[in-house]
Amino acid sequence: MKRHNAVLLIFTGGTISMAEDPITGALRPLDFERLQEFIPEIKNTKTRVDCYPFDPFIDSSDVRPPFWCELAQTIYDNYDNYDGFVVLHGTDTMSFSASALSFMLDNLSKPVIFTGSQLPVGMMRSDAKENLLTAIEIAAAELDGRPRVPEVCIFFEDTLFRGNRTTKKNAEHFNAFDSHNYPPLAKAGVHIKYFPTAIHYPSNNLPLSLHKKVDQNVAILKLFPGITEHTVNAILNIPHLRAVVLETFGSGNAPQHPWFYQTLKRATEQGIIIVNKTQCSSGAVEMGRYETSLNLLNSGVISGHDITTEALVTKLMYLLGEHGDDTEKVRELLQQSLCGEMTIED
Ligand code: ASP
């Protein structure tokens, strides 16, 4: 007899884990029993759903790297007992957490589906129920005995995205996320339609391995017309700084003032890693296409191709944590797509 699939529902917090207090009207965290009162369908799916609540629940604006480590460890510890995992998480930093987990859970071969909601469960018109039930269905879905989506993903509204390709784009509408540079992995309508050519399937049977070393000495430097030498210097002289996400214009362009690229060159020569990431949400950095990016190339700045800021920040933290003593290794791995986080054109 076919056994029922099992999914572990990991509650971490965010709007989806809250309901209005009937007396005060204030939003308060829910426990699993109360959540099932609002969404009784959880008990009625063919999938066995167990719950793992974090304590305390947090608003995702309070997420820090130790939270990612705890989340990755929870999945690792329960990996053999479940067919898939659903992570209930606030939307504000969900893309950072999904990106971080994609690097920390190496050789993943089961679904890890993040979801949340824009309106708390139990409120009229809440998007919590659809998001949660569809995420469970996707986490349990198999084809020929193999998981349909063995990746860290975000499911929101009607779309399944590769997690490390997403950005929160909307604080108001239900379609809160987008993946500007990579197609959806599935679309949920009357049926859930999977797009296998976009999904990564592991080519080997290597066991899951967990990477929890993280180095937070990373900064973001966003360029704008009129940025001063003081500002650039202040950022590049942050104590213990190891790496900078340089958010540039268009296809990776920057001002041509000599002070600018000379300052960057000094920093890279001192071992600070600088990665060029376009401020545009779609498209990629092409260093050397314009003269305005040639200076960056000559200053030792690395191309971030079409990576998101969320994936780049977490990739840097992960690589510096794992290979921090070997800057050349970190620079080399930054130019590779480790788990589908960027497209490298030939
Ligand atoms: N501030 C909330 C959070 O990210 C918003 C949400 O859940 O959508 O935790």
Tab-separated table of C-alpha atoms and ligand atoms in Angstrom:
chain	number	residue	atom	x	y	z
A	1	MET	CA	0.000	0.000	0.000
A	2	LYS	CA	1.311	3.467	-0.863
A	3	ARG	CA	2.251	5.322	2.273
A	4	HIS	CA	1.175	8.915	2.659
A	5	ASN	CA	3.820	11.515	2.077
A	6	ALA	CA	4.935	13.528	5.065
A	7	VAL	CA	5.757	17.216	5.189
A	8	LEU	CA	7.301	19.142	8.067
A	9	LEU	CA	5.729	22.574	8.474
A	10	ILE	CA	8.264	24.858	10.104
A	11	PHE	CA	6.679	27.943	11.668
A	12	THR	CA	9.065	30.836	12.071
A	13	GLY	CA	6.746	33.843	12.270
A	14	GLY	CA	5.615	36.667	10.004
A	15	THR	CA	2.098	37.734	9.139
A	16	ILE	CA	1.038	34.199	8.192
A	17	SER	CA	1.622	33.027	11.759
A	18	MET	CA	-0.626	35.705	13.261
A	19	ALA	CA	-4.317	36.285	13.854
A	20	GLU	CA	-6.270	39.160	15.309
A	21	ASP	CA	-6.971	38.906	19.011
A	22	PRO	CA	-10.794	38.808	19.202
A	23	ILE	CA	-10.814	41.252	22.123
A	24	THR	CA	-8.011	43.739	21.462
A	25	GLY	CA	-7.858	43.417	17.650
A	26	ALA	CA	-4.031	43.334	17.846
A	27	LEU	CA	-2.087	40.778	15.794
A	28	ARG	CA	-0.785	37.883	17.904
A	29	PRO	CA	1.164	34.721	17.044
A	30	LEU	CA	-0.872	31.527	16.575
A	31	ASP	CA	-0.039	27.995	17.642
A	32	PHE	CA	-0.503	25.022	15.300
A	33	GLU	CA	-3.861	24.030	16.843
A	34	ARG	CA	-5.283	27.504	16.242
A	35	LEU	CA	-3.843	27.582	12.714
A	36	GLN	CA	-5.652	24.307	11.973
A	37	GLU	CA	-8.894	25.877	13.213
A	38	PHE	CA	-8.482	28.557	10.553
A	39	ILE	CA	-7.291	26.130	7.874
A	40	PRO	CA	-8.931	22.763	8.709
A	41	GLU	CA	-7.924	21.478	5.258
A	42	ILE	CA	-4.407	20.882	6.645
A	43	LYS	CA	-5.777	17.779	8.391
A	44	ASN	CA	-7.690	16.633	5.346
A	45	THR	CA	-4.894	16.537	2.780
A	46	LYS	CA	-3.495	13.141	1.786
A	47	THR	CA	-0.203	14.334	3.189
A	48	ARG	CA	0.771	13.909	6.840
A	49	VAL	CA	1.675	17.358	8.126
A	50	ASP	CA	3.720	17.709	11.295
A	51	CYS	CA	4.521	21.048	12.816
A	52	TYR	CA	7.794	22.450	14.123
A	53	PRO	CA	7.325	25.868	15.749
A	54	PHE	CA	10.275	28.180	16.316
A	55	ASP	CA	10.377	29.783	19.722
A	56	PRO	CA	9.899	32.723	19.732
A	57	PHE	CA	8.201	33.563	16.443
A	58	ILE	CA	9.878	36.505	14.783
A	59	ASP	CA	8.998	39.228	12.369
A	60	SER	CA	11.304	38.548	9.446
A	61	SER	CA	12.819	42.029	9.759
A	62	ASP	CA	14.596	40.592	12.813
A	63	VAL	CA	16.142	37.686	10.901
A	64	ARG	CA	19.913	37.341	11.342
A	65	PRO	CA	22.342	34.643	10.171
A	66	PRO	CA	22.015	32.507	13.370
A	67	PHE	CA	18.333	32.128	12.432
A	68	TRP	CA	19.347	30.684	9.037
A	69	CYS	CA	21.657	28.259	10.823
A	70	GLU	CA	18.844	27.109	13.122
A	71	LEU	CA	16.493	26.706	10.159
A	72	ALA	CA	19.036	24.780	8.080
A	73	GLN	CA	19.866	22.589	11.099
A	74	THR	CA	16.154	21.833	11.660
A	75	ILE	CA	15.784	20.663	8.062
A	76	TYR	CA	19.018	18.669	8.263
A	77	ASP	CA	17.981	16.938	11.527
A	78	ASN	CA	14.566	15.978	10.123
A	79	TYR	CA	15.670	15.291	6.556
A	80	ASP	CA	15.241	11.510	6.507
A	81	ASN	CA	11.802	11.585	8.147
A	82	TYR	CA	10.028	13.832	5.655
A	83	ASP	CA	9.447	14.018	1.916
A	84	GLY	CA	9.451	17.799	1.909
A	85	PHE	CA	9.510	20.930	4.057
A	86	VAL	CA	7.350	24.050	4.173
A	87	VAL	CA	8.743	27.106	5.929
A	88	LEU	CA	6.254	29.732	7.114
A	89	HIS	CA	8.195	32.977	7.149
A	90	GLY	CA	7.559	36.724	7.021
A	91	THR	CA	7.714	38.119	3.519
A	92	ASP	CA	10.034	41.060	4.256
A	93	THR	CA	13.280	39.066	4.233
A	94	MET	CA	12.019	35.779	2.821
A	95	SER	CA	14.201	36.113	-0.288
A	96	PHE	CA	17.320	36.485	1.877
A	97	SER	CA	16.432	33.404	3.948
A	98	ALA	CA	15.566	31.285	0.904
A	99	SER	CA	18.841	32.351	-0.755
A	100	ALA	CA	20.868	31.611	2.383
A	101	LEU	CA	19.323	28.149	2.753
A	102	SER	CA	20.037	27.317	-0.885
A	103	PHE	CA	23.775	27.724	-0.131
A	104	MET	CA	23.687	26.113	3.312
A	105	LEU	CA	21.844	22.941	2.233
A	106	ASP	CA	24.296	21.413	-0.197
A	107	ASN	CA	23.175	18.420	-2.338
A	108	LEU	CA	19.527	19.066	-1.501
A	109	SER	CA	17.257	16.472	-3.092
A	110	LYS	CA	13.930	17.302	-1.400
A	111	PRO	CA	11.628	20.344	-1.663
A	112	VAL	CA	12.023	23.215	0.810
A	113	ILE	CA	9.150	25.586	0.084
A	114	PHE	CA	8.993	28.990	1.767
A	115	THR	CA	5.666	30.769	1.938
A	116	GLY	CA	3.887	33.460	3.926
A	117	SER	CA	1.033	35.867	3.424
A	118	GLN	CA	0.260	39.533	3.011
A	119	LEU	CA	-2.822	39.331	5.258
A	120	PRO	CA	-2.957	37.374	8.539
A	121	VAL	CA	-4.746	34.053	8.510
A	122	GLY	CA	-8.360	34.384	9.642
A	123	MET	CA	-8.823	37.808	8.084
A	124	MET	CA	-11.361	38.147	5.340
A	125	ARG	CA	-9.572	37.868	1.975
A	126	SER	CA	-6.383	36.516	3.556
A	127	ASP	CA	-4.008	34.896	1.095
A	128	ALA	CA	-2.641	32.610	3.846
A	129	LYS	CA	-4.809	29.589	3.140
A	130	GLU	CA	-4.097	29.239	-0.593
A	131	ASN	CA	-0.408	29.897	-0.126
A	132	LEU	CA	-0.037	27.388	2.686
A	133	LEU	CA	-2.108	24.561	1.177
A	134	THR	CA	-0.465	24.864	-2.230
A	135	ALA	CA	3.000	24.966	-0.653
A	136	ILE	CA	2.189	21.709	1.206
A	137	GLU	CA	0.958	20.099	-2.007
A	138	ILE	CA	4.140	21.109	-3.845
A	139	ALA	CA	6.390	19.948	-0.990
A	140	ALA	CA	4.726	16.514	-1.112
A	141	ALA	CA	4.483	16.235	-4.906
A	142	GLU	CA	6.270	13.360	-6.608
A	143	LEU	CA	6.589	12.042	-10.128
A	144	ASP	CA	7.704	8.424	-10.600
A	145	GLY	CA	8.640	8.283	-6.922
A	146	ARG	CA	10.910	11.342	-7.094
A	147	PRO	CA	10.212	14.848	-5.706
A	148	ARG	CA	8.922	17.200	-8.369
A	149	VAL	CA	10.886	20.206	-7.124
A	150	PRO	CA	13.992	19.290	-5.129
A	151	GLU	CA	15.034	22.907	-4.577
A	152	VAL	CA	14.707	25.756	-2.061
A	153	CYS	CA	11.743	27.695	-3.444
A	154	ILE	CA	9.262	30.444	-2.651
A	155	PHE	CA	5.602	29.822	-3.425
A	156	PHE	CA	3.454	32.934	-3.440
A	157	GLU	CA	0.024	33.733	-4.883
A	158	ASP	CA	0.102	31.393	-7.866
A	159	THR	CA	3.784	31.011	-8.689
A	160	LEU	CA	6.626	28.792	-7.556
A	161	PHE	CA	10.022	30.476	-7.854
A	162	ARG	CA	13.598	29.350	-7.314
A	163	GLY	CA	14.215	30.999	-3.929
A	164	ASN	CA	17.633	32.461	-4.695
A	165	ARG	CA	16.255	34.236	-7.777
A	166	THR	CA	13.520	36.121	-5.934
A	167	THR	CA	13.039	39.657	-4.672
A	168	LYS	CA	10.132	41.039	-2.675
A	169	LYS	CA	8.581	43.504	-5.080
A	170	ASN	CA	5.274	44.474	-3.525
A	171	ALA	CA	4.232	45.514	-0.019
A	172	GLU	CA	0.565	45.763	-0.953
A	173	HIS	CA	-0.556	43.219	-3.520
A	174	PHE	CA	-0.761	39.470	-3.124
A	175	ASN	CA	1.862	38.863	-5.821
A	176	ALA	CA	4.606	39.949	-3.431
A	177	PHE	CA	7.572	38.284	-5.184
A	178	ASP	CA	9.202	38.211	-8.547
A	179	SER	CA	12.064	36.399	-10.178
A	180	HIS	CA	13.174	38.827	-12.855
A	181	ASN	CA	15.990	36.809	-14.348
A	182	TYR	CA	14.716	33.232	-14.104
A	183	PRO	CA	11.416	31.658	-15.179
A	184	PRO	CA	8.890	30.197	-12.701
A	185	LEU	CA	9.292	26.563	-11.655
A	186	ALA	CA	5.515	26.005	-11.498
A	187	LYS	CA	2.208	27.835	-11.823
A	188	ALA	CA	-0.844	27.005	-9.711
A	189	GLY	CA	-4.263	27.385	-11.308
A	190	VAL	CA	-6.926	24.716	-11.402
A	191	HIS	CA	-3.972	22.337	-11.677
A	192	ILE	CA	-0.387	22.852	-10.603
A	193	LYS	CA	1.668	22.966	-13.770
A	194	TYR	CA	5.356	22.194	-13.279
A	195	PHE	CA	8.052	23.351	-15.707
A	196	PRO	CA	10.692	20.590	-15.495
A	197	THR	CA	13.138	22.305	-17.834
A	198	ALA	CA	13.485	25.150	-15.308
A	199	ILE	CA	13.844	22.848	-12.278
A	200	HIS	CA	17.226	21.594	-11.134
A	201	TYR	CA	17.367	17.824	-10.489
A	202	PRO	CA	20.459	16.482	-8.710
A	203	SER	CA	22.617	14.363	-10.985
A	204	ASN	CA	24.129	12.335	-8.148
A	205	ASN	CA	23.083	10.700	-4.896
A	206	LEU	CA	25.338	12.651	-2.594
A	207	PRO	CA	24.027	13.010	0.971
A	208	LEU	CA	22.751	16.374	2.176
A	209	SER	CA	25.568	18.383	3.683
A	210	LEU	CA	25.115	21.348	5.957
A	211	HIS	CA	27.230	24.530	5.880
A	212	LYS	CA	26.644	26.785	8.835
A	213	LYS	CA	29.739	28.977	8.860
A	214	VAL	CA	28.738	32.521	7.982
A	215	ASP	CA	30.780	35.743	7.918
A	216	GLN	CA	28.642	38.867	8.261
A	217	ASN	CA	31.361	41.379	7.338
A	218	VAL	CA	29.653	42.345	4.122
A	219	ALA	CA	28.317	45.769	3.029
A	220	ILE	CA	26.220	47.195	0.198
A	221	LEU	CA	27.422	50.326	-1.595
A	222	LYS	CA	24.693	51.742	-3.814
A	223	LEU	CA	25.897	54.341	-6.325
A	224	PHE	CA	23.977	57.505	-7.187
A	225	PRO	CA	24.920	60.610	-9.165
A	226	GLY	CA	26.801	62.880	-6.772
A	227	ILE	CA	28.082	60.188	-4.398
A	228	THR	CA	31.105	61.645	-2.574
A	229	GLU	CA	34.562	60.312	-1.947
A	230	HIS	CA	33.822	60.523	1.803
A	231	THR	CA	30.855	58.183	1.458
A	232	VAL	CA	32.752	55.620	-0.619
A	233	ASN	CA	35.744	55.809	1.709
A	234	ALA	CA	33.582	55.499	4.811
A	235	ILE	CA	32.090	52.255	3.530
A	236	LEU	CA	35.334	50.758	2.285
A	237	ASN	CA	37.004	51.528	5.614
A	238	ILE	CA	34.434	49.761	7.790
A	239	PRO	CA	36.425	47.760	10.368
A	240	HIS	CA	36.699	44.017	9.532
A	241	LEU	CA	35.021	44.530	6.121
A	242	ARG	CA	35.554	41.502	3.844
A	243	ALA	CA	33.268	42.098	0.863
A	244	VAL	CA	31.117	44.735	-0.823
A	245	VAL	CA	28.108	44.453	-3.089
A	246	LEU	CA	28.607	47.420	-5.434
A	247	GLU	CA	25.202	48.375	-6.840
A	248	THR	CA	25.954	50.019	-10.168
A	249	PHE	CA	23.991	51.631	-13.006
A	250	GLY	CA	22.560	49.760	-16.010
A	251	SER	CA	24.778	46.992	-17.274
A	252	GLY	CA	27.284	47.558	-14.466
A	253	ASN	CA	28.483	51.131	-15.016
A	254	ALA	CA	30.000	53.583	-12.529
A	255	PRO	CA	31.378	57.141	-12.422
A	256	GLN	CA	34.714	57.636	-14.164
A	257	HIS	CA	36.344	59.957	-11.587
A	258	PRO	CA	39.883	58.720	-10.925
A	259	TRP	CA	39.332	58.979	-7.139
A	260	PHE	CA	36.486	56.507	-7.471
A	261	TYR	CA	38.203	53.625	-9.171
A	262	GLN	CA	41.509	54.300	-7.414
A	263	THR	CA	39.705	53.910	-4.070
A	264	LEU	CA	38.163	50.642	-5.242
A	265	LYS	CA	41.528	49.405	-6.522
A	266	ARG	CA	43.170	50.140	-3.173
A	267	ALA	CA	40.429	48.166	-1.426
A	268	THR	CA	40.683	45.114	-3.707
A	269	GLU	CA	44.478	45.160	-3.354
A	270	GLN	CA	43.963	44.985	0.413
A	271	GLY	CA	41.879	41.827	-0.084
A	272	ILE	CA	38.371	43.304	0.048
A	273	ILE	CA	36.166	41.533	-2.467
A	274	ILE	CA	33.955	43.854	-4.526
A	275	VAL	CA	31.174	42.429	-6.695
A	276	ASN	CA	29.374	44.436	-9.354
A	277	LYS	CA	25.587	44.074	-9.191
A	278	THR	CA	23.290	46.178	-11.366
A	279	GLN	CA	20.631	48.341	-9.713
A	280	CYS	CA	18.204	47.244	-12.465
A	281	SER	CA	15.920	44.423	-11.411
A	282	SER	CA	16.212	42.630	-14.770
A	283	GLY	CA	19.256	41.972	-16.899
A	284	ALA	CA	22.901	41.410	-16.162
A	285	VAL	CA	26.189	43.170	-15.557
A	286	GLU	CA	28.451	43.189	-18.612
A	287	MET	CA	31.783	44.552	-17.483
A	288	GLY	CA	33.764	46.131	-20.267
A	289	ARG	CA	30.772	46.806	-22.499
A	290	TYR	CA	31.058	50.531	-21.779
A	291	GLU	CA	34.181	52.440	-20.838
A	292	THR	CA	32.403	53.294	-17.584
A	293	SER	CA	32.708	49.704	-16.410
A	294	LEU	CA	36.176	49.002	-17.811
A	295	ASN	CA	37.730	50.884	-14.894
A	296	LEU	CA	35.906	48.584	-12.488
A	297	LEU	CA	37.318	45.535	-14.215
A	298	ASN	CA	40.804	47.027	-13.999
A	299	SER	CA	40.267	47.754	-10.298
A	300	GLY	CA	39.740	44.068	-9.510
A	301	VAL	CA	35.927	44.238	-9.261
A	302	ILE	CA	34.156	40.932	-10.029
A	303	SER	CA	30.996	40.644	-12.161
A	304	GLY	CA	27.831	39.553	-10.373
A	305	HIS	CA	26.181	38.717	-13.727
A	306	ASP	CA	22.389	38.633	-13.164
A	307	ILE	CA	22.376	37.709	-9.458
A	308	THR	CA	19.956	39.392	-7.021
A	309	THR	CA	21.259	41.477	-4.127
A	310	GLU	CA	19.642	38.981	-1.724
A	311	ALA	CA	21.473	36.032	-3.263
A	312	LEU	CA	24.754	37.948	-3.519
A	313	VAL	CA	24.768	39.101	0.116
A	314	THR	CA	24.053	35.588	1.386
A	315	LYS	CA	26.464	33.942	-1.076
A	316	LEU	CA	29.238	36.246	0.145
A	317	MET	CA	28.439	35.504	3.797
A	318	TYR	CA	28.440	31.766	3.063
A	319	LEU	CA	31.627	31.748	0.958
A	320	LEU	CA	33.529	33.951	3.422
A	321	GLY	CA	32.345	31.710	6.269
A	322	GLU	CA	33.434	28.522	4.492
A	323	HIS	CA	36.594	29.688	2.704
A	324	GLY	CA	37.361	32.976	4.460
A	325	ASP	CA	41.106	32.348	4.643
A	326	ASP	CA	41.360	31.801	0.911
A	327	THR	CA	40.313	34.993	-0.890
A	328	GLU	CA	41.236	33.555	-4.295
A	329	LYS	CA	38.910	30.587	-3.725
A	330	VAL	CA	36.075	32.937	-2.727
A	331	ARG	CA	36.680	35.061	-5.856
A	332	GLU	CA	36.702	31.910	-8.006
A	333	LEU	CA	33.439	30.535	-6.544
A	334	LEU	CA	31.755	33.929	-6.877
A	335	GLN	CA	32.140	33.593	-10.609
A	336	GLN	CA	30.360	30.238	-10.631
A	337	SER	CA	26.673	29.506	-10.230
A	338	LEU	CA	26.602	27.225	-7.172
A	339	CYS	CA	22.900	26.385	-7.015
A	340	GLY	CA	21.258	28.166	-9.930
A	341	GLU	CA	21.562	31.649	-8.419
A	342	MET	CA	22.913	33.270	-11.584
A	343	THR	CA	23.196	32.811	-15.313
A	344	ILE	CA	26.706	32.731	-16.720
A	345	GLU	CA	26.720	33.543	-20.420
A	346	ASP	CA	29.467	31.828	-22.455
B	1	ASP	N1	6.786	42.220	8.703
B	1	ASP	C1	6.287	40.925	8.312
B	1	ASP	C2	7.461	39.957	8.240
B	1	ASP	O1	8.194	39.968	7.311
B	1	ASP	C3	5.592	41.018	7.007
B	1	ASP	C4	5.079	39.722	6.469
B	1	ASP	O2	5.081	38.686	7.063
B	1	ASP	O3	4.626	39.725	5.333
B	1	ASP	O4	7.653	39.221	9.166
